[in-house]
Amino acid sequence: MATLPVARTVKALRAEVSRWRASDERVALVPTMGALHPGHISLVKAAQRKAKRVVVSIFVNPAQFAPTEDFSKYPRTFANDRAMLAVAQADLIFAPTVEEMYPEGFATTISLDGPAKAGLEDAFRPTHFAGVATVVGKLFTQCAPDFALFGEKDYQQLKVVTRMARDLDLPVKVIGAPTVRETDGVAMSSRNRYLSETERAAAAAIPRVMKETAEQIRGGASLSTALKRGRAALEKAGFSIDYLEARNADTLAQPKRGGGEKLRLLFAGKIGTTRLIDNIAV
Ligand code: PAF
């Protein structure tokens, strides 16, 4: 199998994308921080259904980690990622250095409102989405893709990026792809590797309790009762909960009284030292 090419600079990325454009080929971008798992590969496959050419960016973005978070510890598995992407038949990896993305004097950050200020992840990671939006905005202008694929696993991120692309008139269609789950329902995540065996077993409570909670809401239970039960069940399973909330599926605003809107159930919590997030449609 031929080795998958890697562009390390914006210039090299643009040169390759221009060659494809000259042959009228459409381009899809899958932004990642590496440590790839089958969830990422499902994004590559979804991208291939949309466009002839697929670029996968691998960049552990320091701007989206708070000083207390795991930037230096974040798993870096480039050789394995490259091999997985070669098997998946991606066309190009864009793996810039921090200096390429944030050269000396870099001083611009995208400022966000709306879904980025929903009081979910942003309440616990106040600088996170500005860092995500800034790097994703840069990736969009560097690669100029027709499509960009994001996992629904990071649901608030998907909504933030969709809103940003719309608000800034970026000519890219942002597409969300369903969360890929292990056989016990646990959402695939680069952070699952930090879980001990007991914590990994306990994590199965997240999809189970979310499903039960969603069923109760659909069945007519009041949101507060269903969410209270859900939180209690997750605490019993060993989680310290940041949030278990039902929100408007599009804006992430608090649901209006009277119902009738599409809802999304979102969870974040810690087991041991590992923080996990998940969400499902109600
Ligand atoms: O979801 C991620 O892996 C990251 O937040 C992203 C979108 C690649 C931006 O760094």
Coordinates of N, CA, C and O in Angstrom, one line a residue, residues 43-215:
L43 N -16.1 9.1 10.1 CA -16.2 10.4 9.6 C -15.5 10.5 8.2 O -15.9 11.1 7.3
V44 N -14.3 9.7 8.1 CA -13.6 9.7 6.8 C -14.6 9.0 5.8 O -14.7 9.5 4.6
K45 N -15.2 8.0 6.2 CA -16.1 7.2 5.2 C -17.3 8.2 4.8 O -17.7 8.2 3.6
A46 N -17.8 8.9 5.8 CA -18.9 9.8 5.5 C -18.4 10.9 4.5 O -19.1 11.3 3.6
A47 N -17.2 11.4 4.8 CA -16.6 12.4 3.9 C -16.4 11.9 2.5 O -16.7 12.6 1.5
Q48 N -16.0 10.6 2.4 CA -15.8 10.0 1.0 C -17.2 9.9 0.3 O -17.2 9.9 -1.0
R49 N -18.3 9.8 1.0 CA -19.6 9.7 0.3 C -19.9 11.1 -0.2 O -20.8 11.2 -1.1
K50 N -19.3 12.2 0.3 CA -19.6 13.5 -0.1 C -18.7 14.1 -1.2 O -19.1 14.9 -2.0
A51 N -17.4 13.7 -1.1 CA -16.4 14.3 -2.0 C -15.4 13.3 -2.4 O -15.1 12.3 -1.8
K52 N -14.8 13.6 -3.6 CA -13.8 12.7 -4.2 C -12.5 12.7 -3.3 O -11.9 11.7 -3.2
R53 N -12.2 13.8 -2.8 CA -10.9 14.0 -2.0 C -11.2 14.3 -0.5 O -12.0 15.1 -0.2
V54 N -10.5 13.5 0.3 CA -10.7 13.7 1.8 C -9.3 14.1 2.4 O -8.3 13.3 2.3
V55 N -9.3 15.2 3.1 CA -8.2 15.7 3.9 C -8.5 15.4 5.4 O -9.6 15.8 5.8
V56 N -7.6 14.8 6.1 CA -7.8 14.6 7.5 C -6.7 15.5 8.2 O -5.5 15.3 8.0
S57 N -7.2 16.5 9.0 CA -6.1 17.2 9.8 C -5.9 16.6 11.1 O -6.8 16.1 11.7
I58 N -4.6 16.5 11.5 CA -4.2 16.0 12.8 C -3.4 17.1 13.5 O -2.3 17.4 13.1
F59 N -4.1 17.7 14.5 CA -3.4 18.8 15.1 C -4.0 18.9 16.6 O -5.2 19.2 16.7
V60 N -3.1 18.7 17.5 CA -3.5 18.8 18.9 C -3.4 20.3 19.2 O -2.3 20.9 19.3
N61 N -4.6 20.9 19.3 CA -4.7 22.4 19.3 C -4.5 23.0 20.7 O -5.5 22.9 21.5
P62 N -3.4 23.6 21.0 CA -3.2 24.0 22.4 C -4.2 25.1 22.8 O -4.6 25.1 24.0
A63 N -4.8 25.8 21.8 CA -5.7 26.9 22.2 C -7.0 26.4 22.8 O -7.7 27.2 23.4
Q64 N -7.3 25.1 22.7 CA -8.6 24.7 23.2 C -8.4 24.0 24.6 O -9.4 23.4 25.1
F65 N -7.2 23.9 25.1 CA -7.0 23.3 26.4 C -6.7 24.4 27.4 O -5.9 25.3 27.1
A66 N -7.3 24.3 28.5 CA -7.0 25.3 29.6 C -5.7 24.8 30.3 O -5.3 23.6 30.1
P67 N -5.0 25.7 31.0 CA -3.7 25.3 31.6 C -3.9 24.1 32.5 O -2.9 23.3 32.6
T68 N -5.1 23.9 33.1 CA -5.3 22.7 34.0 C -5.6 21.4 33.2 O -5.7 20.4 33.8
E69 N -5.8 21.5 31.9 CA -6.2 20.3 31.1 C -5.0 19.6 30.5 O -3.9 19.9 30.8
D70 N -5.4 18.5 29.8 CA -4.4 17.5 29.4 C -3.7 17.7 28.1 O -3.5 16.7 27.4
F71 N -3.3 19.0 27.7 CA -2.7 19.2 26.4 C -1.4 18.3 26.2 O -1.2 17.6 25.3
S72 N -0.5 18.4 27.2 CA 0.8 17.7 27.1 C 0.5 16.1 27.1 O 1.3 15.4 26.5
K73 N -0.5 15.8 27.9 CA -0.8 14.3 28.1 C -1.6 13.7 27.0 O -1.8 12.5 26.9
Y74 N -2.2 14.6 26.1 CA -3.1 14.2 25.1 C -2.4 13.1 24.2 O -1.3 13.4 23.8
P75 N -3.1 12.0 24.0 CA -2.3 10.9 23.2 C -1.9 11.4 21.8 O -2.7 11.9 21.1
R76 N -0.7 11.1 21.5 CA -0.2 11.4 20.1 C 0.3 10.1 19.5 O 1.3 9.5 20.0
T77 N -0.4 9.7 18.5 CA -0.2 8.3 18.0 C -0.1 8.4 16.4 O -0.8 7.7 15.7
F78 N 0.8 9.3 16.0 CA 0.8 9.7 14.5 C 1.0 8.5 13.6 O 0.2 8.3 12.6
A79 N 1.9 7.6 13.9 CA 2.2 6.5 13.0 C 1.0 5.6 12.8 O 0.6 5.2 11.7
N80 N 0.3 5.3 14.0 CA -0.9 4.5 13.9 C -2.0 5.2 13.2 O -2.7 4.6 12.4
D81 N -2.2 6.5 13.5 CA -3.2 7.3 12.8 C -3.0 7.3 11.3 O -3.9 7.1 10.5
R82 N -1.7 7.4 10.9 CA -1.4 7.4 9.4 C -1.8 6.1 8.8 O -2.3 6.0 7.7
A83 N -1.4 5.0 9.5 CA -1.7 3.7 9.0 C -3.2 3.5 8.8 O -3.7 3.0 7.8
M84 N -4.0 3.9 9.9 CA -5.4 3.8 9.8 C -6.0 4.6 8.7 O -6.9 4.1 8.0
L85 N -5.5 5.8 8.4 CA -6.0 6.6 7.4 C -5.7 6.1 6.0 O -6.4 6.3 5.0
A86 N -4.5 5.4 5.9 CA -4.1 4.8 4.6 C -5.1 3.7 4.3 O -5.6 3.6 3.2
V87 N -5.4 2.9 5.3 CA -6.4 1.8 5.1 C -7.7 2.3 4.7 O -8.4 1.8 3.8
A88 N -8.1 3.5 5.3 CA -9.4 4.1 5.0 C -9.4 4.8 3.7 O -10.4 5.3 3.3
Q89 N -8.2 4.9 3.1 CA -8.0 5.6 1.8 C -8.4 7.1 1.8 O -9.0 7.6 0.9
A90 N -7.9 7.7 2.9 CA -8.0 9.2 2.9 C -6.9 9.7 1.8 O -6.1 8.9 1.4
D91 N -7.0 10.9 1.4 CA -6.1 11.4 0.3 C -4.9 12.1 0.9 O -3.9 12.1 0.2
L92 N -5.1 12.8 2.0 CA -4.0 13.6 2.5 C -4.2 13.9 4.0 O -5.3 14.1 4.5
I93 N -3.1 13.8 4.8 CA -3.1 14.2 6.2 C -2.5 15.6 6.2 O -1.4 15.9 5.6
F94 N -3.2 16.6 6.9 CA -2.6 17.9 7.2 C -2.2 17.9 8.6 O -3.1 17.8 9.5
A95 N -0.9 17.9 8.9 CA -0.4 17.8 10.3 C 0.6 18.9 10.5 O 1.8 18.7 10.5
P96 N 0.1 20.1 10.7 CA 1.0 21.3 10.9 C 1.6 21.3 12.3 O 1.1 20.6 13.2
T97 N 2.7 22.0 12.4 CA 3.3 22.2 13.8 C 2.5 23.3 14.5 O 1.7 24.1 13.8
V98 N 2.7 23.5 15.8 CA 2.1 24.6 16.5 C 2.5 25.9 15.9 O 1.7 26.8 15.8
E99 N 3.8 26.0 15.6 CA 4.3 27.3 15.0 C 3.7 27.6 13.7 O 3.5 28.8 13.3
E100 N 3.4 26.6 12.9 CA 2.7 26.8 11.6 C 1.3 27.4 11.8 O 0.9 28.3 11.1
M101 N 0.6 26.9 12.8 CA -0.7 27.3 13.0 C -0.8 28.6 13.8 O -1.7 29.4 13.6
Y102 N 0.1 28.8 14.8 CA 0.1 30.0 15.7 C 1.5 30.6 15.6 O 2.3 30.5 16.6
P103 N 1.8 31.3 14.5 CA 3.2 31.8 14.4 C 3.4 33.0 15.4 O 2.4 33.5 15.9
E104 N 4.6 33.3 15.7 CA 5.0 34.4 16.6 C 4.1 35.6 16.3 O 3.9 36.0 15.2
G105 N 3.5 36.1 17.4 CA 2.7 37.3 17.2 C 1.2 37.1 16.9 O 0.4 38.0 16.8
F106 N 0.8 35.8 16.8 CA -0.6 35.4 16.6 C -1.4 36.1 17.7 O -1.2 35.9 18.9
A107 N -2.5 36.8 17.2 CA -3.3 37.6 18.2 C -4.8 37.6 18.0 O -5.4 38.5 18.5
T108 N -5.3 36.6 17.3 CA -6.7 36.7 16.9 C -7.5 35.5 17.4 O -7.0 34.4 17.3
T109 N -8.6 35.7 18.0 CA -9.5 34.6 18.5 C -10.9 34.9 18.0 O -11.3 36.0 18.1
I110 N -11.6 33.9 17.6 CA -13.0 34.0 17.2 C -13.8 34.1 18.5 O -13.7 33.2 19.4
S111 N -14.6 35.1 18.6 CA -15.5 35.3 19.8 C -16.9 34.8 19.5 O -17.4 35.1 18.5
L112 N -17.4 34.1 20.5 CA -18.6 33.3 20.2 C -19.8 33.6 21.1 O -19.5 34.0 22.3
D113 N -21.0 33.4 20.7 CA -22.1 33.5 21.5 C -23.1 32.3 21.2 O -22.6 31.3 20.6
G114 N -24.3 32.4 21.5 CA -25.3 31.4 21.1 C -25.0 30.0 21.6 O -24.7 29.9 22.9
P115 N -24.9 29.0 20.8 CA -24.6 27.6 21.3 C -23.3 27.5 22.1 O -23.2 26.6 23.0
A116 N -22.4 28.4 21.9 CA -21.1 28.3 22.6 C -21.3 28.8 24.1 O -20.4 28.6 24.9
K117 N -22.4 29.5 24.3 CA -22.7 30.0 25.7 C -23.9 29.4 26.3 O -24.7 30.0 27.0
A118 N -24.1 28.1 26.1 CA -25.3 27.4 26.5 C -25.3 27.0 28.0 O -26.3 26.5 28.5
G119 N -24.1 27.1 28.6 CA -24.0 26.7 30.0 C -23.8 25.2 30.1 O -24.2 24.6 31.1
L120 N -23.2 24.6 29.1 CA -22.9 23.1 29.1 C -21.4 23.0 29.2 O -20.8 23.3 30.3
E121 N -20.7 22.5 28.2 CA -19.2 22.4 28.2 C -18.6 23.8 28.6 O -17.6 23.8 29.3
D122 N -19.2 24.9 28.1 CA -18.6 26.2 28.3 C -18.6 26.6 29.8 O -17.7 27.4 30.2
A123 N -19.5 26.0 30.5 CA -19.6 26.3 32.0 C -18.4 25.7 32.7 O -17.9 26.2 33.7
F124 N -17.9 24.6 32.1 CA -16.7 23.9 32.8 C -15.4 24.2 32.1 O -14.4 24.0 32.7
R125 N -15.5 24.6 30.8 CA -14.3 24.8 30.0 C -14.5 26.2 29.3 O -14.7 26.2 28.1
P126 N -14.4 27.3 30.1 CA -14.8 28.6 29.6 C -14.0 29.1 28.3 O -14.5 29.9 27.5
T127 N -12.8 28.6 28.1 CA -12.0 29.1 27.0 C -12.0 28.1 25.8 O -11.4 28.4 24.7
H128 N -12.6 27.0 26.0 CA -12.5 25.8 25.1 C -13.0 26.2 23.7 O -12.3 26.0 22.7
F129 N -14.2 26.7 23.6 CA -14.8 26.8 22.3 C -14.2 28.0 21.4 O -14.2 27.9 20.2
A130 N -13.7 29.0 22.1 CA -13.0 30.0 21.4 C -11.7 29.4 20.7 O -11.4 29.7 19.5
G131 N -11.1 28.5 21.4 CA -9.9 27.8 20.8 C -10.3 26.9 19.7 O -9.6 26.8 18.7
V132 N -11.4 26.2 19.9 CA -11.9 25.3 18.8 C -12.3 26.1 17.6 O -11.9 25.8 16.5
A133 N -13.1 27.1 17.8 CA -13.6 27.9 16.7 C -12.4 28.6 15.9 O -12.4 28.6 14.7
T134 N -11.5 29.0 16.7 CA -10.3 29.7 16.0 C -9.5 28.7 15.1 O -9.3 29.0 14.0
V135 N -9.3 27.5 15.7 CA -8.5 26.6 14.9 C -9.3 26.0 13.7 O -8.8 25.8 12.6
V136 N -10.6 25.8 14.0 CA -11.5 25.3 12.9 C -11.7 26.3 11.8 O -11.6 26.0 10.6
G137 N -11.8 27.6 12.2 CA -11.9 28.7 11.2 C -10.6 28.7 10.4 O -10.7 28.9 9.1
K138 N -9.5 28.6 11.0 CA -8.2 28.6 10.3 C -8.2 27.4 9.3 O -7.8 27.5 8.1
L139 N -8.5 26.2 9.8 CA -8.5 25.0 9.0 C -9.4 25.2 7.7 O -9.1 24.8 6.6
F140 N -10.6 25.8 8.0 CA -11.5 26.0 6.8 C -10.9 27.0 5.8 O -11.1 26.7 4.6
T141 N -10.2 28.0 6.2 CA -9.7 28.9 5.2 C -8.4 28.3 4.6 O -8.1 28.6 3.4
Q142 N -7.7 27.5 5.4 CA -6.4 26.9 4.8 C -6.8 25.9 3.8 O -6.1 25.8 2.7
C143 N -7.8 25.1 4.0 CA -8.1 23.9 3.2 C -9.2 24.2 2.2 O -9.2 23.6 1.1
A144 N -10.0 25.2 2.5 CA -11.2 25.6 1.7 C -12.0 24.4 1.2 O -12.2 24.2 0.0
P145 N -12.4 23.6 2.1 CA -13.2 22.3 1.7 C -14.6 22.7 1.3 O -15.2 23.7 1.8
D146 N -15.2 21.8 0.6 CA -16.7 21.9 0.3 C -17.5 21.5 1.5 O -18.6 22.0 1.7
F147 N -16.9 20.4 2.2 CA -17.7 19.8 3.3 C -16.7 19.7 4.5 O -15.5 19.4 4.2
A148 N -17.2 19.7 5.7 CA -16.4 19.4 6.8 C -17.3 18.5 7.7 O -18.4 18.8 8.0
L149 N -16.6 17.4 8.2 CA -17.4 16.4 9.0 C -16.9 16.5 10.4 O -15.8 16.5 10.8
F150 N -18.0 16.5 11.3 CA -17.7 16.5 12.7 C -18.6 15.4 13.4 O -19.8 15.3 13.0
G151 N -18.1 14.8 14.4 CA -18.9 13.8 15.1 C -20.0 14.4 16.0 O -19.7 15.4 16.7
E152 N -21.1 13.8 16.1 CA -22.2 14.2 17.0 C -21.8 14.0 18.4 O -22.4 14.5 19.3
K153 N -20.8 13.2 18.7 CA -20.3 12.9 20.0 C -20.0 14.2 20.8 O -20.3 14.4 21.9
D154 N -19.3 15.2 20.0 CA -19.1 16.5 20.6 C -20.2 17.4 20.1 O -20.0 18.2 19.2
Y155 N -21.4 17.2 20.6 CA -22.6 17.8 20.0 C -22.5 19.4 20.1 O -22.9 20.0 19.1
Q156 N -22.1 19.9 21.3 CA -22.0 21.3 21.4 C -21.0 21.9 20.4 O -21.3 22.9 19.8
Q157 N -19.9 21.2 20.3 CA -18.9 21.6 19.3 C -19.5 21.7 17.9 O -19.2 22.6 17.1
L158 N -20.2 20.7 17.5 CA -20.8 20.6 16.2 C -21.7 21.8 16.0 O -21.7 22.5 14.9
K159 N -22.5 22.2 17.0 CA -23.4 23.3 16.9 C -22.7 24.6 16.8 O -23.0 25.5 16.1
V160 N -21.6 24.7 17.6 CA -20.8 26.0 17.6 C -20.1 26.2 16.2 O -20.2 27.3 15.6
V161 N -19.6 25.1 15.7 CA -18.9 25.2 14.4 C -19.9 25.5 13.2 O -19.6 26.3 12.3
T162 N -21.1 24.8 13.3 CA -22.1 25.1 12.3 C -22.5 26.5 12.3 O -22.6 27.2 11.3
R163 N -22.7 27.1 13.5 CA -23.2 28.5 13.7 C -22.1 29.4 13.2 O -22.3 30.4 12.5
M164 N -20.8 29.1 13.5 CA -19.7 30.0 13.1 C -19.6 30.0 11.6 O -19.5 31.1 11.0
A165 N -19.7 28.8 10.9 CA -19.5 28.8 9.5 C -20.7 29.6 8.8 O -20.4 30.4 7.9
R166 N -21.9 29.5 9.4 CA -23.0 30.2 8.9 C -22.8 31.7 9.1 O -23.0 32.6 8.2
D167 N -22.4 32.1 10.3 CA -22.3 33.5 10.7 C -21.2 34.2 9.9 O -21.3 35.4 9.6
L168 N -20.1 33.5 9.6 CA -19.0 34.1 9.0 C -19.0 33.9 7.5 O -18.1 34.2 6.7
D169 N -20.2 33.3 7.0 CA -20.3 33.1 5.5 C -19.2 32.2 5.0 O -18.7 32.5 3.8
L170 N -18.7 31.3 5.7 CA -17.7 30.4 5.2 C -18.3 29.4 4.2 O -19.3 28.8 4.6
P171 N -17.7 29.3 3.1 CA -18.4 28.5 2.0 C -18.1 27.0 2.2 O -17.5 26.3 1.3
V172 N -18.5 26.5 3.3 CA -18.3 25.0 3.6 C -19.6 24.5 4.2 O -20.2 25.2 5.0
K173 N -20.0 23.3 3.9 CA -21.1 22.7 4.5 C -20.7 21.8 5.7 O -19.9 20.9 5.4
V174 N -21.1 22.2 6.9 CA -20.7 21.4 8.0 C -21.7 20.3 8.2 O -22.9 20.5 8.2
I175 N -21.2 19.1 8.3 CA -22.0 17.9 8.4 C -21.7 17.1 9.7 O -20.5 16.9 10.0
G176 N -22.8 16.8 10.5 CA -22.6 16.0 11.7 C -22.8 14.5 11.4 O -23.7 14.2 10.6
A177 N -22.0 13.7 12.0 CA -22.1 12.2 11.7 C -22.4 11.5 13.1 O -21.8 12.0 14.1
P178 N -23.2 10.5 13.1 CA -23.6 9.8 14.3 C -22.4 9.3 15.1 O -21.4 8.9 14.5
T179 N -22.6 9.3 16.4 CA -21.6 8.8 17.3 C -21.4 7.3 17.1 O -22.4 6.6 17.0
V180 N -20.2 6.9 17.1 CA -19.9 5.4 17.0 C -19.7 4.9 18.4 O -19.0 5.5 19.2
R181 N -20.3 3.8 18.7 CA -20.4 3.2 20.0 C -19.8 1.8 20.1 O -19.8 1.1 19.1
E182 N -19.2 1.5 21.3 CA -18.8 0.1 21.5 C -20.0 -0.7 21.7 O -21.1 -0.2 21.8
T183 N -19.8 -2.1 21.8 CA -20.9 -3.0 21.9 C -21.8 -2.7 23.1 O -23.0 -2.9 23.0
D184 N -21.3 -2.2 24.2 CA -22.1 -1.9 25.4 C -22.7 -0.5 25.3 O -23.2 0.0 26.3
G185 N -22.5 0.2 24.2 CA -23.1 1.5 24.0 C -22.2 2.7 24.4 O -22.6 3.8 24.1
V186 N -21.1 2.4 25.0 CA -20.2 3.5 25.3 C -19.7 4.2 24.1 O -19.2 3.5 23.1
A187 N -19.7 5.5 24.0 CA -19.3 6.3 22.9 C -17.8 6.2 22.7 O -17.1 6.3 23.7
M188 N -17.3 5.9 21.5 CA -15.9 5.9 21.3 C -15.2 7.3 21.5 O -15.8 8.3 21.1
S189 N -14.1 7.3 22.2 CA -13.5 8.5 22.5 C -12.0 8.2 22.8 O -11.6 7.2 23.3
S190 N -11.2 9.2 22.4 CA -9.7 9.1 22.6 C -9.4 9.0 24.1 O -8.4 8.5 24.5
R191 N -10.4 9.5 24.9 CA -10.1 9.5 26.4 C -10.5 8.2 27.0 O -10.1 8.0 28.2
N192 N -11.2 7.3 26.3 CA -11.6 6.0 27.0 C -10.4 5.2 27.4 O -10.4 4.4 28.3
R193 N -9.2 5.5 26.7 CA -8.0 4.7 27.1 C -7.5 5.0 28.5 O -6.7 4.3 29.0
Y194 N -8.0 6.1 29.1 CA -7.5 6.5 30.4 C -8.3 5.7 31.5 O -8.0 5.8 32.7
L195 N -9.4 5.0 31.1 CA -10.3 4.4 32.1 C -9.7 3.1 32.6 O -9.2 2.3 31.8
S196 N -9.8 2.9 33.9 CA -9.4 1.5 34.5 C -10.5 0.6 34.0 O -11.6 1.0 33.5
E197 N -10.3 -0.7 34.3 CA -11.3 -1.7 33.9 C -12.6 -1.5 34.6 O -13.7 -1.6 33.9
T198 N -12.6 -1.2 35.9 CA -13.8 -0.9 36.6 C -14.5 0.3 36.1 O -15.7 0.4 35.9
E199 N -13.7 1.4 35.8 CA -14.3 2.6 35.3 C -14.9 2.4 33.9 O -16.0 2.9 33.6
R200 N -14.2 1.6 33.1 CA -14.7 1.3 31.8 C -16.1 0.6 31.8 O -17.0 0.8 31.1
A201 N -16.2 -0.4 32.8 CA -17.4 -1.1 33.0 C -18.5 -0.1 33.4 O -19.7 -0.2 32.9
A202 N -18.2 0.8 34.4 CA -19.2 1.7 34.9 C -19.7 2.7 33.8 O -20.8 3.2 33.8
A203 N -18.8 3.0 32.8 CA -19.1 3.9 31.8 C -20.4 3.5 31.0 O -21.1 4.3 30.4
A204 N -20.6 2.2 31.0 CA -21.8 1.7 30.2 C -23.1 2.2 30.8 O -24.2 2.2 30.1
A205 N -23.0 2.8 32.0 CA -24.2 3.4 32.6 C -24.6 4.7 31.8 O -25.8 5.0 31.8
I206 N -23.7 5.3 31.2 CA -24.0 6.6 30.5 C -25.0 6.4 29.4 O -26.1 7.0 29.5
P207 N -24.7 5.5 28.4 CA -25.7 5.4 27.3 C -27.0 4.7 27.9 O -28.1 5.1 27.4
R208 N -26.9 3.8 28.9 CA -28.1 3.2 29.4 C -29.0 4.2 30.1 O -30.2 4.3 29.7
V209 N -28.4 5.0 31.0 CA -29.2 6.0 31.7 C -29.8 7.0 30.8 O -30.9 7.5 30.9
M210 N -29.0 7.5 29.8 CA -29.5 8.5 28.9 C -30.6 8.0 28.1 O -31.6 8.7 27.8
K211 N -30.6 6.7 27.7 CA -31.7 6.1 26.9 C -32.9 6.0 27.8 O -34.0 6.4 27.3
E212 N -32.8 5.6 29.0 CA -33.9 5.5 29.9 C -34.5 6.9 30.1 O -35.7 7.1 30.1
T213 N -33.6 7.9 30.3 CA -34.1 9.2 30.6 C -34.9 9.8 29.4 O -36.0 10.4 29.5
A214 N -34.3 9.6 28.2 CA -35.0 10.0 27.0 C -36.3 9.3 26.8 O -37.3 10.0 26.4
E215 N -36.4 8.0 27.1 CA -37.7 7.3 27.0 C -38.7 7.9 28.0 O -39.9 8.1 27.6

